Tab-separated table of C-alpha atoms in Angstrom:
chain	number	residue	atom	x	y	z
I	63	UNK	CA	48.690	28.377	13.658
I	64	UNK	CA	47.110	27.084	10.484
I	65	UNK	CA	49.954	26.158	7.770
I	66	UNK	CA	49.628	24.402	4.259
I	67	UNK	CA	52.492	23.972	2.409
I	68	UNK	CA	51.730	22.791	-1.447
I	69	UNK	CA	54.754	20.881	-3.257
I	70	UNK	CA	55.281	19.058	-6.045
I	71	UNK	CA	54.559	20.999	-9.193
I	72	UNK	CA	57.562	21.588	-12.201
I	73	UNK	CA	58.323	21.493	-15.800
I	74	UNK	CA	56.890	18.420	-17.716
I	75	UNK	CA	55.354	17.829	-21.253
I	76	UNK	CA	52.251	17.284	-22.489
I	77	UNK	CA	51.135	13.142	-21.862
I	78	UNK	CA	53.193	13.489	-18.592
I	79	UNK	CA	52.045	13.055	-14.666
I	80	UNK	CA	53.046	15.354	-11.662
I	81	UNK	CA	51.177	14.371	-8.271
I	82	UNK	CA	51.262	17.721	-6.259
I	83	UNK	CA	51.155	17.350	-1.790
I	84	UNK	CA	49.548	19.694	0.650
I	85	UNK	CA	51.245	19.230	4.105
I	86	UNK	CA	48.732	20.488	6.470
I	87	UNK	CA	49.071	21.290	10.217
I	88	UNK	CA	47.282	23.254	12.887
I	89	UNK	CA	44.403	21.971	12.350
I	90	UNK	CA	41.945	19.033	12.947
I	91	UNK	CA	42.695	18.041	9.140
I	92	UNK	CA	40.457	14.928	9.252
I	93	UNK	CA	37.151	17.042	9.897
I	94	UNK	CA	37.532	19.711	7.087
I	95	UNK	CA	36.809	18.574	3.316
I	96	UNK	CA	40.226	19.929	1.360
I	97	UNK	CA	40.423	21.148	-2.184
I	98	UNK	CA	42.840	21.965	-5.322
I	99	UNK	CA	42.330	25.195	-7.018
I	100	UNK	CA	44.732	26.556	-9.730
I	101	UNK	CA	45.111	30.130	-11.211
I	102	UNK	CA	47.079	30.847	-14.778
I	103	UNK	CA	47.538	34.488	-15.470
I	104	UNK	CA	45.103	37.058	-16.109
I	105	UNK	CA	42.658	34.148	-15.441
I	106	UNK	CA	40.406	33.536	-12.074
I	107	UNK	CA	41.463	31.386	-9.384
I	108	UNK	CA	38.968	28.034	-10.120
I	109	UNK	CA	38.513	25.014	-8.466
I	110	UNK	CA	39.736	21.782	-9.719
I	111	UNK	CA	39.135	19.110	-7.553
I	112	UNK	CA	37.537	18.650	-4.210
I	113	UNK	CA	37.196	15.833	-1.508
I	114	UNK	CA	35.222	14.970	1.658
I	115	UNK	CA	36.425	15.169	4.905
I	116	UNK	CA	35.896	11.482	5.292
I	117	UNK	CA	37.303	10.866	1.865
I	118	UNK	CA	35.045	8.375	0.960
I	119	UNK	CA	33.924	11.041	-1.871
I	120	UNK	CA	35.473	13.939	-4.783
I	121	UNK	CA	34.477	16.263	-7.304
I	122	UNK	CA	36.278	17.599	-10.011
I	123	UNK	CA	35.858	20.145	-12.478
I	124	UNK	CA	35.035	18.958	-15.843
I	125	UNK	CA	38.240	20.014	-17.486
I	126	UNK	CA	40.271	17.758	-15.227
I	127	UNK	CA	37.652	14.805	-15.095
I	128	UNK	CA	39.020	11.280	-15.935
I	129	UNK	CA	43.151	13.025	-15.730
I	130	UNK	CA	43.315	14.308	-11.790
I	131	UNK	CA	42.971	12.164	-9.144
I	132	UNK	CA	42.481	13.827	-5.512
I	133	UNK	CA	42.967	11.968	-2.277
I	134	UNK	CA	43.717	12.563	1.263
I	135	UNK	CA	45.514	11.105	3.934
I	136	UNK	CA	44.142	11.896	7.307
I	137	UNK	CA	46.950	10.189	9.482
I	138	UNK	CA	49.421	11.735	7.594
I	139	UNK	CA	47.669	15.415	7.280
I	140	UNK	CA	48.048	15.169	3.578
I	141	UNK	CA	45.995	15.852	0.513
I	142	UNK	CA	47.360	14.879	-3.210
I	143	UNK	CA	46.388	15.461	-6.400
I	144	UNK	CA	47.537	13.107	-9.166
I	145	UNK	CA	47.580	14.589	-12.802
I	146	UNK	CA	47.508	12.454	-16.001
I	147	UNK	CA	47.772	13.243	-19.283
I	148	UNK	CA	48.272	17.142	-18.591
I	149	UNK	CA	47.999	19.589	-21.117
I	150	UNK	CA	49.695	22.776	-21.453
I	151	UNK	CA	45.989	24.906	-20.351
I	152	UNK	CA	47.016	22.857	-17.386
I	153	UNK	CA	49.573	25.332	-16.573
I	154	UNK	CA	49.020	27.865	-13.477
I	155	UNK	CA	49.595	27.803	-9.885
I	156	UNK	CA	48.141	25.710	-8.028
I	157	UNK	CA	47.075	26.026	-4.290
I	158	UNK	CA	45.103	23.443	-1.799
I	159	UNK	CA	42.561	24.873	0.353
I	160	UNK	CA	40.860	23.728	3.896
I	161	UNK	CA	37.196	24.035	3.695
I	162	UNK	CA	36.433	26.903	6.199
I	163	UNK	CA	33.266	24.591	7.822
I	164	UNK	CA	33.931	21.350	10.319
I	165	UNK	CA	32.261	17.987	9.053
I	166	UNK	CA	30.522	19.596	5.883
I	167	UNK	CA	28.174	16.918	4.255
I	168	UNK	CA	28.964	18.134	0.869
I	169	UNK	CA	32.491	19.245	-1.292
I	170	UNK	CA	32.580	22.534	-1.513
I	171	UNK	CA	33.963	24.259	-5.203
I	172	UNK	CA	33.577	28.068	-4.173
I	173	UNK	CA	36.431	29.534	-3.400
I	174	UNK	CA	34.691	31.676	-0.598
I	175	UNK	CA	33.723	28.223	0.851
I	176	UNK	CA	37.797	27.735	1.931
I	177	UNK	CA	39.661	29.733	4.350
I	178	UNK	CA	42.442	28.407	4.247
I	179	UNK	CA	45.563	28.508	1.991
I	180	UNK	CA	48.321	27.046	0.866
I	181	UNK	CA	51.445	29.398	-1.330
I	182	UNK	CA	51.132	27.625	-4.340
I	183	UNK	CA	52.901	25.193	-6.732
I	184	UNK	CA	53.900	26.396	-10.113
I	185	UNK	CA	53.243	23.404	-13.012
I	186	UNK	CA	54.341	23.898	-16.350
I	187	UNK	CA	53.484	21.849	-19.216
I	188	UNK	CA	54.718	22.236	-22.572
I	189	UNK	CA	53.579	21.110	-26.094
């Protein structure tokens, strides 16, 4: 069965870097486009960063532009998501997603585009 297991995500400061991983398996990872949403509470789940199947192109939301870095390796069933200079409204959990369509041309950024999840990594960053 489909399984995506997010890690990576602690306690750091603001100016500080985390890079979060999303182990994938169960699926023909190298067709589906993968993305990085985050949810803090009482907020909505949003996207933050997206990339093509083929990885040869991303999308980010514009509060994370120029910080987060996603990438993917397909021979290793991995997605990452580097974050610079975080902020503390970085804060929430945050889960990677498997696009829910093979060989998409585009990134997806709803969530109702993914349909599949992983449980989340908690990042905290403090002032």
């Amino acid at each position: 069965q489909v399984q995506m297991v997010d890690s990576g995500g602690g306690l750091v400061q603001a100016g500080d870097s985390l890079r979060l991983s999303c182990a994938a398996s169960g699926f023909t990872f190298g067709r589906y486009a993968m993305g990085w949403f985050r949810q803090a509470p009482g907020k909505e789940r949003e996207f933050v960063a997206g990339i093509h199947w083929s990885g040869t192109s991303t999308n980010y939301a514009d509060s994370v532009k120029g910080r987060f870095t996603i990438s993917r390796d397909n021979a290793k069933n991995t997605v990452y998501l580097l974050m610079n200079n975080l902020k503390p409204e970085d804060s929430a959990v945050y889960y990677c997603a498997a696009d829910l369509m093979t060989l998409r041309p585009t990134i997806p950024t709803m969530r109702s585009s993914f349909a599949s999840w992983g449980q989340g990594t908690q990042v905290t960053v403090s002032s």
